[in-house]
CSV table of C-alpha atoms in Angstrom, one decimal:
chain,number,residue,atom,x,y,z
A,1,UNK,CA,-52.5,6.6,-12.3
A,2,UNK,CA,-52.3,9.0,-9.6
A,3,UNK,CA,-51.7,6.1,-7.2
A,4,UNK,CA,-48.7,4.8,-9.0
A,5,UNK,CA,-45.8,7.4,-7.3
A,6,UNK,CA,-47.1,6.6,-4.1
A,7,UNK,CA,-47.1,2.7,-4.3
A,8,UNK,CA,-43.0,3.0,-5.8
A,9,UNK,CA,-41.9,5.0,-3.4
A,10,UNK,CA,-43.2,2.8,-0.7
A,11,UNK,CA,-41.8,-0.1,-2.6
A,12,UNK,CA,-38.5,1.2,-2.4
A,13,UNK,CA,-38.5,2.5,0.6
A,14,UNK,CA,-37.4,-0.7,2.7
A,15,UNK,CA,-34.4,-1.3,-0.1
A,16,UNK,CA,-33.5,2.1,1.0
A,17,UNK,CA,-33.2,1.9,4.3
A,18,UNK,CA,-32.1,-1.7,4.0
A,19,UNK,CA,-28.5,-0.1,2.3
A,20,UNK,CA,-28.6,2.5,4.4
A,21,UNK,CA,-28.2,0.3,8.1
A,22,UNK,CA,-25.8,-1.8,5.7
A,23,UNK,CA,-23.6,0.7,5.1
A,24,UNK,CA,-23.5,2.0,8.9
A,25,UNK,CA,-22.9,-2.0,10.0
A,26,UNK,CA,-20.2,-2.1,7.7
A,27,UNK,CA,-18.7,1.3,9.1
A,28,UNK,CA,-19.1,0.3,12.3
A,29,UNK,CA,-17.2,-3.0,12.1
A,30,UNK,CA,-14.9,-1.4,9.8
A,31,UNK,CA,-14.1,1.1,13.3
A,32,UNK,CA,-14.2,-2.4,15.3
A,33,UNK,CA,-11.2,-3.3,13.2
A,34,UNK,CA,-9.3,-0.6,13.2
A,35,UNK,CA,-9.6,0.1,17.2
A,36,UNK,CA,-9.0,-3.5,17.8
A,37,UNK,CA,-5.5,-3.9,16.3
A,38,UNK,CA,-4.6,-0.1,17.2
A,39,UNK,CA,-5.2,-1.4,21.3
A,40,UNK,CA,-3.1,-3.9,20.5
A,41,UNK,CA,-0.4,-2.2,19.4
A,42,UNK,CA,-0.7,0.5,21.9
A,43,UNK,CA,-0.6,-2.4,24.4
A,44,UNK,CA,2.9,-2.9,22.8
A,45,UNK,CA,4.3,0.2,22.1
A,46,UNK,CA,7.5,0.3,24.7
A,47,UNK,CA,8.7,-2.1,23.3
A,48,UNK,CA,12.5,-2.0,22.2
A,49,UNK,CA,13.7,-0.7,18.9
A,50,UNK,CA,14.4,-3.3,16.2
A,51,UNK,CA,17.5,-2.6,14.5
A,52,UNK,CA,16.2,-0.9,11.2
A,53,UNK,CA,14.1,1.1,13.5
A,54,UNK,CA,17.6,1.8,15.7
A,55,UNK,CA,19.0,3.5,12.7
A,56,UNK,CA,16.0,5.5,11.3
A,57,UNK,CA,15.1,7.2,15.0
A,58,UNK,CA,18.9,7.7,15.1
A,59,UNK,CA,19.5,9.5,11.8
A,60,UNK,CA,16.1,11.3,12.4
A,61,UNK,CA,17.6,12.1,15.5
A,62,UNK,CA,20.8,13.7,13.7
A,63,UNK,CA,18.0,15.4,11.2
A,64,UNK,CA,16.0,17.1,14.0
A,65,UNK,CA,19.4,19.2,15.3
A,66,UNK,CA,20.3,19.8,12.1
A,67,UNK,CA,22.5,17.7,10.6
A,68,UNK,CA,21.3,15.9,7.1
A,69,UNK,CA,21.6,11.9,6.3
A,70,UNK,CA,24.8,10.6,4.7
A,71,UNK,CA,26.9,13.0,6.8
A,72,UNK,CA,27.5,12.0,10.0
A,73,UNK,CA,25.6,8.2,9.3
A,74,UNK,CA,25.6,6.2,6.5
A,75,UNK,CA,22.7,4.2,5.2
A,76,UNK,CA,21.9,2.4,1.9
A,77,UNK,CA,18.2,3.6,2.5
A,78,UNK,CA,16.8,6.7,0.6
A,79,UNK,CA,15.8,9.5,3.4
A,80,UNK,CA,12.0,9.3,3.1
A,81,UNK,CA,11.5,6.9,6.4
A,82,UNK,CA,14.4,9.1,7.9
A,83,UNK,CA,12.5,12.4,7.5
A,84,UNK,CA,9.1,10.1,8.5
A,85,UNK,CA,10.7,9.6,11.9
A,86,UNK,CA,11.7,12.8,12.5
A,87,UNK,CA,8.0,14.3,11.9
A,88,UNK,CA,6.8,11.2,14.4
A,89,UNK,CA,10.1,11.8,17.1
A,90,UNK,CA,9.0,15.3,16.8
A,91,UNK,CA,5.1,15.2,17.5
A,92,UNK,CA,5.8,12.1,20.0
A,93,UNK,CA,8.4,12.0,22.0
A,94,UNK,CA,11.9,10.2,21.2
A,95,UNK,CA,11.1,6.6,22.8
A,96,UNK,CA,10.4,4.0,21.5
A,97,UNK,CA,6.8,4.2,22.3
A,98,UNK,CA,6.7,7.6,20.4
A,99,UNK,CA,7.8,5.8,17.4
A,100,UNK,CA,5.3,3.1,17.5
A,101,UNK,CA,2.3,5.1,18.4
A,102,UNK,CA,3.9,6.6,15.3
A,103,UNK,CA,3.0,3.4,13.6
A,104,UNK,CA,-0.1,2.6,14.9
A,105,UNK,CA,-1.8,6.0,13.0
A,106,UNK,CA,0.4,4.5,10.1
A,107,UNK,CA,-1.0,1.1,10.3
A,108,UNK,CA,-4.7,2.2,10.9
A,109,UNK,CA,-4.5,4.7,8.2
A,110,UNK,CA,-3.6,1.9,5.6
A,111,UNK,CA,-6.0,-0.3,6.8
A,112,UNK,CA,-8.2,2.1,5.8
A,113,UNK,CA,-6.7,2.9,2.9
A,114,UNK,CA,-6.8,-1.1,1.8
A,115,UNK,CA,-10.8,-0.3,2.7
A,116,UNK,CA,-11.6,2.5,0.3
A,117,UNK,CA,-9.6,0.2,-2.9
A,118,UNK,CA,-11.2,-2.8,-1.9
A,119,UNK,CA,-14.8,-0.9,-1.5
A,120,UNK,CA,-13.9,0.8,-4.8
A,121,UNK,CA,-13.5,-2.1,-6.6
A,122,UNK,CA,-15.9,-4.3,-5.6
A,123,UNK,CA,-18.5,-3.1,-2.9
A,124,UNK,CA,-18.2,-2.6,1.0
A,125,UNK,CA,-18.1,-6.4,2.3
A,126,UNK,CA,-15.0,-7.1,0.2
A,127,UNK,CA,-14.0,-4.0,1.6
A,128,UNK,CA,-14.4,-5.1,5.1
A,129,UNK,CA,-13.2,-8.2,4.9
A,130,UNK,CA,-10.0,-6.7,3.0
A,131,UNK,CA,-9.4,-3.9,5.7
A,132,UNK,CA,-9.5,-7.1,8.6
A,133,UNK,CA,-7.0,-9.6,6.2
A,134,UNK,CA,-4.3,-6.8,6.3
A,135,UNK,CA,-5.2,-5.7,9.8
A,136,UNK,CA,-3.9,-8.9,11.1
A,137,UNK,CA,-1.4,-9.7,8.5
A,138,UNK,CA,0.6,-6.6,9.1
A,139,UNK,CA,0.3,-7.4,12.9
A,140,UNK,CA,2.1,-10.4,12.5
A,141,UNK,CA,5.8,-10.8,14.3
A,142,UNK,CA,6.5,-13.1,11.0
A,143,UNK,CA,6.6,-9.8,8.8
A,144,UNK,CA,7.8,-7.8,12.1
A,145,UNK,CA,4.7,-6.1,11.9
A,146,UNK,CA,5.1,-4.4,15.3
A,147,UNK,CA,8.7,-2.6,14.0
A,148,UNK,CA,8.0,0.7,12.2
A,149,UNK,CA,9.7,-0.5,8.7
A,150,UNK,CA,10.0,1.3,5.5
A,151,UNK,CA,7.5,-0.8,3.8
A,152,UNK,CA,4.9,0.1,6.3
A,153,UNK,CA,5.1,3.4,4.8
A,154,UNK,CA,5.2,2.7,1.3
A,155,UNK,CA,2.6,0.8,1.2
A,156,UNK,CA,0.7,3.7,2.9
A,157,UNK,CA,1.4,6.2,0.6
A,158,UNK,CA,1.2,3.9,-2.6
A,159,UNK,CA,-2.2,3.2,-1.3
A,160,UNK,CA,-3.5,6.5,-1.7
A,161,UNK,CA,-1.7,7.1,-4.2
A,162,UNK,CA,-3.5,4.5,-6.3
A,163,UNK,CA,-6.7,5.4,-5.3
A,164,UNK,CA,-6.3,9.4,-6.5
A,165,UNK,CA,-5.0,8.0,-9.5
A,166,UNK,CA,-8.1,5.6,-9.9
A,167,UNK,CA,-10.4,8.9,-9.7
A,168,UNK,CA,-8.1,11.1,-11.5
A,169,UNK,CA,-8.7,8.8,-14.4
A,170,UNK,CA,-12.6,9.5,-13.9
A,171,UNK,CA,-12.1,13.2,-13.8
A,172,UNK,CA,-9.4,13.9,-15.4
A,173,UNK,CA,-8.0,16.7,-13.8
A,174,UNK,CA,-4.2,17.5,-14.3
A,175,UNK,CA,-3.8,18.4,-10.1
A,176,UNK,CA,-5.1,14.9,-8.9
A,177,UNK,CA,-2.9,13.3,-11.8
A,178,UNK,CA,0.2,15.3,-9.6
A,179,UNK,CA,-1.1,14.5,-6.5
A,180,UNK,CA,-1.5,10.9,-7.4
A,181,UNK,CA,2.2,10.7,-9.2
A,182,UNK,CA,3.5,13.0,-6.1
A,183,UNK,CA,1.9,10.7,-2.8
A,184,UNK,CA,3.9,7.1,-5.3
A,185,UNK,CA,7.0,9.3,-5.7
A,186,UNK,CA,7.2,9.7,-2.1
A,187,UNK,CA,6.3,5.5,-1.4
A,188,UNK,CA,9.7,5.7,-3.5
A,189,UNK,CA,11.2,8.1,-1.7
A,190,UNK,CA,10.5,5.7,1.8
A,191,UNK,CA,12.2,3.0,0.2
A,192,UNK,CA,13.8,1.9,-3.3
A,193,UNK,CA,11.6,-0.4,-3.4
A,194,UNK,CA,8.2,1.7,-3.6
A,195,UNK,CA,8.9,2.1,-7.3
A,196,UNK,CA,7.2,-0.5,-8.4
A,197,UNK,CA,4.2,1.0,-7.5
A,198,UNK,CA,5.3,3.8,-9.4
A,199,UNK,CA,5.2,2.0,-12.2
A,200,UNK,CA,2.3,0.4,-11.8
A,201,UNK,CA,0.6,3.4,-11.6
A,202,UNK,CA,2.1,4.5,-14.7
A,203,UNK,CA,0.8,1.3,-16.6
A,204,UNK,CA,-2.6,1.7,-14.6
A,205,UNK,CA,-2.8,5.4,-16.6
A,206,UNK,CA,-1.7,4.3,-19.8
A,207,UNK,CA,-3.9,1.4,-20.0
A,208,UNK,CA,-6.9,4.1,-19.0
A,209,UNK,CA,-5.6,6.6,-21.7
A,210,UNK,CA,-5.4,4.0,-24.8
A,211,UNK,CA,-8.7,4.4,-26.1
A,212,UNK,CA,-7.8,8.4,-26.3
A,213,UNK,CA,-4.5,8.2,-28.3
A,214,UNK,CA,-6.0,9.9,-31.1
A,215,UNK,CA,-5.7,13.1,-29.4
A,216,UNK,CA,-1.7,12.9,-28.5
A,217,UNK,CA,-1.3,16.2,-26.9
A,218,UNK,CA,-4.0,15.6,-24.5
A,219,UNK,CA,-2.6,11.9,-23.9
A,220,UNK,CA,0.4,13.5,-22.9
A,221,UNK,CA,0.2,16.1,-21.4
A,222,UNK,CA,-1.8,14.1,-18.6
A,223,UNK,CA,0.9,11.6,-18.1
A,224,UNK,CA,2.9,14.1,-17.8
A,225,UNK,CA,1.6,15.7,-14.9
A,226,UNK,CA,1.8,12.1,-13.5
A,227,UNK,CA,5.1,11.9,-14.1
A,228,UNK,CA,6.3,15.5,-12.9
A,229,UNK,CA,4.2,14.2,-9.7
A,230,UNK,CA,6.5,10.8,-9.4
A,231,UNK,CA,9.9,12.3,-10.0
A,232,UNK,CA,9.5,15.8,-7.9
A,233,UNK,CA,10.0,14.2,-4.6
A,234,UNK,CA,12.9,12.9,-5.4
A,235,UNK,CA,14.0,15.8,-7.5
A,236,UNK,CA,13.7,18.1,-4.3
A,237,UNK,CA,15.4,15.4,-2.3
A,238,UNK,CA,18.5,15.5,-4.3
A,239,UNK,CA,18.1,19.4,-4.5
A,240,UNK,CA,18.3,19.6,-0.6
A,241,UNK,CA,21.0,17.1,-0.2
A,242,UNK,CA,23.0,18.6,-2.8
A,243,UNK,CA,22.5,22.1,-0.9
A,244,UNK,CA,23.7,20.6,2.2
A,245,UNK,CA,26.9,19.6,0.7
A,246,UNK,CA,26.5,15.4,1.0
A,247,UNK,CA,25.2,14.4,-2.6
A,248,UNK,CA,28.0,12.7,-4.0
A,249,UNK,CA,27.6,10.5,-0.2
A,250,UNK,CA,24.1,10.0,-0.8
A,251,UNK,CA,24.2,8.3,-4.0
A,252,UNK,CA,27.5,6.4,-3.5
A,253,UNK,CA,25.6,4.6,-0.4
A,254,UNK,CA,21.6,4.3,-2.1
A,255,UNK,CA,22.5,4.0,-5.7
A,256,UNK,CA,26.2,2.7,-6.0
A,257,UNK,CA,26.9,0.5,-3.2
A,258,UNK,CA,23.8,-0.8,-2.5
A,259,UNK,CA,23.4,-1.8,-6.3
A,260,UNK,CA,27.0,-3.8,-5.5
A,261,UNK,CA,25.3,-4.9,-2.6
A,262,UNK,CA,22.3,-6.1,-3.8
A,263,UNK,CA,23.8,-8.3,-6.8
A,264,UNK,CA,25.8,-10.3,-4.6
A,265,UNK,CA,23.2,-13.7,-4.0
A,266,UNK,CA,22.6,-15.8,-7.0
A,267,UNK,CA,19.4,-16.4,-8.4
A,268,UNK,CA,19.1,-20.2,-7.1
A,269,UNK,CA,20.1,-18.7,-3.7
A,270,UNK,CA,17.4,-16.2,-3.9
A,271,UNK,CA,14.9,-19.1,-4.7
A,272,UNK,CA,15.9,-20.8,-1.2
A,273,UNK,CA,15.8,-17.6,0.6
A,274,UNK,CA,12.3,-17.0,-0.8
A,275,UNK,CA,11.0,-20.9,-0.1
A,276,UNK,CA,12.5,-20.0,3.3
A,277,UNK,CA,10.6,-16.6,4.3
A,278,UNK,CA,7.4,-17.3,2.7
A,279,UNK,CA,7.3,-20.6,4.8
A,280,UNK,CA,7.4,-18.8,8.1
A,281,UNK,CA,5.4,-15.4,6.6
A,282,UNK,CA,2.5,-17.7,5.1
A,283,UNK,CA,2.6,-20.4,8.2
A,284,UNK,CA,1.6,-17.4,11.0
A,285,UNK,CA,-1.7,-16.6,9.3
A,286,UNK,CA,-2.2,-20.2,6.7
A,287,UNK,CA,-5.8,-19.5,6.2
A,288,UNK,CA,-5.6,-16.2,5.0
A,289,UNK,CA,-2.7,-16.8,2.5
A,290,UNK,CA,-4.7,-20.5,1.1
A,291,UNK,CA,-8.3,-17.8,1.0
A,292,UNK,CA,-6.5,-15.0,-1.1
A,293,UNK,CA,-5.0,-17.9,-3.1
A,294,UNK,CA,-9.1,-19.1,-3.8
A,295,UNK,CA,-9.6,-15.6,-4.7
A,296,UNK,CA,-7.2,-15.2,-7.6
A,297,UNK,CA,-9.6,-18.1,-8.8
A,298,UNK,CA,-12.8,-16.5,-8.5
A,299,UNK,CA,-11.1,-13.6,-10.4
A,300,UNK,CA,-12.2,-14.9,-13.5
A,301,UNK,CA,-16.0,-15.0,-12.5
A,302,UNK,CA,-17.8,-12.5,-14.2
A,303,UNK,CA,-18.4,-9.6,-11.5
A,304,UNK,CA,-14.9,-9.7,-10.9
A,305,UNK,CA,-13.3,-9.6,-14.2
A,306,UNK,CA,-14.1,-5.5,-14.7
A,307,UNK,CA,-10.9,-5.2,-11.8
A,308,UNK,CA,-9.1,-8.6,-12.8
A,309,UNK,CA,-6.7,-6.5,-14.8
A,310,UNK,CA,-5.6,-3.9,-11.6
A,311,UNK,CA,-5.5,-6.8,-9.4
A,312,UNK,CA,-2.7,-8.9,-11.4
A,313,UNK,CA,-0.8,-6.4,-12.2
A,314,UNK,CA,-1.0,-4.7,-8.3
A,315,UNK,CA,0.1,-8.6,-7.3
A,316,UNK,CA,3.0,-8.5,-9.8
A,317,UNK,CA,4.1,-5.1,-9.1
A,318,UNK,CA,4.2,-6.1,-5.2
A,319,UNK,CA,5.9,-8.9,-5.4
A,320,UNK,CA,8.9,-7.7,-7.6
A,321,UNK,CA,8.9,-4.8,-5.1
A,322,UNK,CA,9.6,-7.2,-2.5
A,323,UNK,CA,12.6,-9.5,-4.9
A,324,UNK,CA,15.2,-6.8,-5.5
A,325,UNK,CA,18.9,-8.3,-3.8
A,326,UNK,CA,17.0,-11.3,-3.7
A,327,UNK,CA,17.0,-11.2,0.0
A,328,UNK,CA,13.5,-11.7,1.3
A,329,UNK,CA,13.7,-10.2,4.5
A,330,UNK,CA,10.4,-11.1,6.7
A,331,UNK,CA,9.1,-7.4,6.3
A,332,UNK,CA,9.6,-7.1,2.8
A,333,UNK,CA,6.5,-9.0,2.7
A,334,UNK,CA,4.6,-6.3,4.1
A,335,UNK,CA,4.7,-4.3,0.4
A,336,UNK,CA,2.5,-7.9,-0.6
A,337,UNK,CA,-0.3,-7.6,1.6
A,338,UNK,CA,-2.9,-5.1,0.7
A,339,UNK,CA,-2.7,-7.1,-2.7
A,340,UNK,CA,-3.6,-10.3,-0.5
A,341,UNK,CA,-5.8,-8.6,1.8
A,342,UNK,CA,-7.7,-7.7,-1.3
A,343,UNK,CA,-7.8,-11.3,-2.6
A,344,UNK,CA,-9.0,-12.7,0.1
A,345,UNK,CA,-12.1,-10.3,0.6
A,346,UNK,CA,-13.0,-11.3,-3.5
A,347,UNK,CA,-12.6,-14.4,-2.1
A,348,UNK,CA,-15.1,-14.0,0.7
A,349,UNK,CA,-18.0,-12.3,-1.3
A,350,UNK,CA,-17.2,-14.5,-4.6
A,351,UNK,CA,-17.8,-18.0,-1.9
A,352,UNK,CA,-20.7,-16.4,-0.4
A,353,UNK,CA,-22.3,-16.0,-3.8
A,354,UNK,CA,-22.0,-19.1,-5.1
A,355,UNK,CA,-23.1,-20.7,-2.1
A,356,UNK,CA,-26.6,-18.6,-1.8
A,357,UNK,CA,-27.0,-19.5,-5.5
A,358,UNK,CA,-26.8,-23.0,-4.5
A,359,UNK,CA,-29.1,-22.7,-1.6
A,360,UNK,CA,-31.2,-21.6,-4.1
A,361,UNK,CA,-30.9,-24.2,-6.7
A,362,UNK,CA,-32.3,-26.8,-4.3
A,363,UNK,CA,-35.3,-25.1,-2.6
């Protein structure tokens, strides 16, 4: 009996140390990734200002000597991506290379981000395989991937705040239930658009609370503080713009006008425009587009249907985020891919599987 410790441990031991070196190889490719696509984009960073990113460094410009949006120029954009350059002008330079170095933290952040869901979900290779998918995706020129858009910051800050959220459901503590709502109120704040992630999040929590509605109060108060979290950004927004005396500006141009604008294409004209965009957004990276398609497949195997759930309704949430107006600009599609990214690592790990099991089957 006495011998019995000993002979476990010793057992266990290489399984041990078999993780550990897996974890560190995973990390360290993980870095590979992120370094790679940051050199490219440093590589790139002179180069000149797309027209989105004209008007954002220019307001932030206006912002920095004191002057608020909607006074001096007009924008149907809500002043999130505004106040986002003006941190970046500030800590960079105001060139153009300031605002894409800007970009590249941005970028390698979500990468990241799209890491620590995808690892969360379903393990560290899916992970990995995730972080790379979006890595190149949102390099593309087809999404203007090198252009420092709004949606490169949503999906940044919608990002993390889904993963809060995911542990704030775990622990349940009122401040991370804030902090999740607050970091998705601000992805709103970037861009109208980033409210679909808001209300994902929102579904995501009440799905999570269902099986406590017996105790109401509770219920809630905790989607409460989720919500407080969502709407204060905005809240304060309105508080400051209202202060500086251009409200009634502000929501004529993001609210009333750009409602006018937005309802203007028809809905069979909307259907061409999508055909149209996807077609060039899909064509620049095929194979990763036709692997994250195999992966909404291999959803439905059983390892994967714990997370089927947040992964549908993620890929529906992004892809009405990227319909409103009907428009389907090329970097819309950027508020899409972590969804894909995280398809085509399921994808990945699900094939491997099924392949060692039938490597197996015929020794």
């Amino acid at each position: 009996m006495a011998r019995i410790g000993p002979i476990r441990h010793q057992e266990k031991a290489p399984d041990a140390k078999k993780e550990t070196m897996g974890r560190y190889c995973v990390y360290a490719l993980l870095s590979l990734v992120i370094v790679l696509f940051a050199l490219i984009r440093f590589r790139l960073r002179d180069m000149p200002l797309e027209r989105d990113e004209g008007e954002y460094a220019y307001v932030s410009q206006l912002m920095l000597q004191g002057i608020p949006p909607y006074k001096l120029a007009y924008t149907m954009k809500l002043p999130g991506t505004h106040a986002a350059y003006a941190l970046i002008l500030a800590a960079f330079g105001q060139t153009s290379a300031g605002i894409h170095f800007g970009l590249l933290l941005v970028n390698a952040a979500t990468t990241l981000l799209v890491y620590m869901l995808a690892a969360r979900l379903s393990g560290r290779l899916r992970g990995l395989v995730a972080a790379a998918s979006y890595a190149l995706l949102s390099t593309s020129f087809s999404v203007l991937g090198f252009a420092a858009h709004a949606t490169h910051f949503v999906v940044m800050l919608a990002l993390a705040g889904l993963l809060l959220l995911m542990k704030a459901t775990e622990s349940r503590r009122p401040w991370q239930l804030f902090s999740s709502g607050f970091l998705l109120g601000l992805a709103f704040l970037m861009k109208q658009p980033g409210i679909a992630f808001a209300v994902f999040g929102g579904l995501y929590l009440l799905k999570k609370e269902w099986p406590h509605l017996t105790k109401r109060k509770k219920v809630a108060s905790r989607v409460g503080w989720y919500v407080a979290g969502v709407l204060l950004p905005f809240g304060l927004t309105c508080l400051v713009l209202w202060v500086a005396g251009v409200f009634k500006t502000f929501w004529f141009w993001v609210f009333d006008y750009a409602g006018e604008y937005g309802s203007e294409v028809s809905f069979s004209r909307g259907v061409q425009n999508f055909t149209e965009a996807f077609s060039v957004v899909a064509s620049a990276a095929i194979a990763v587009w036709i692997i994250a398609a195999l992966g909404l497949a291999f959803l439905w195997r059983r390892e994967n249907r714990p997370h089927a759930g947040f992964i549908v309704g993620l890929l529906v949430c992004s892809f009405l985020a990227v319909c409103p107006g009907l428009l389907f600009r090329p970097h819309y599609f950027i508020l899409v891919l972590p969804v894909v990214a995280l398809l085509a690592g399921i994808a990945i790990q699900s094939a491997t599987q099924v392949l060692a099991r039938a490597d197996s089957g015929f020794k």
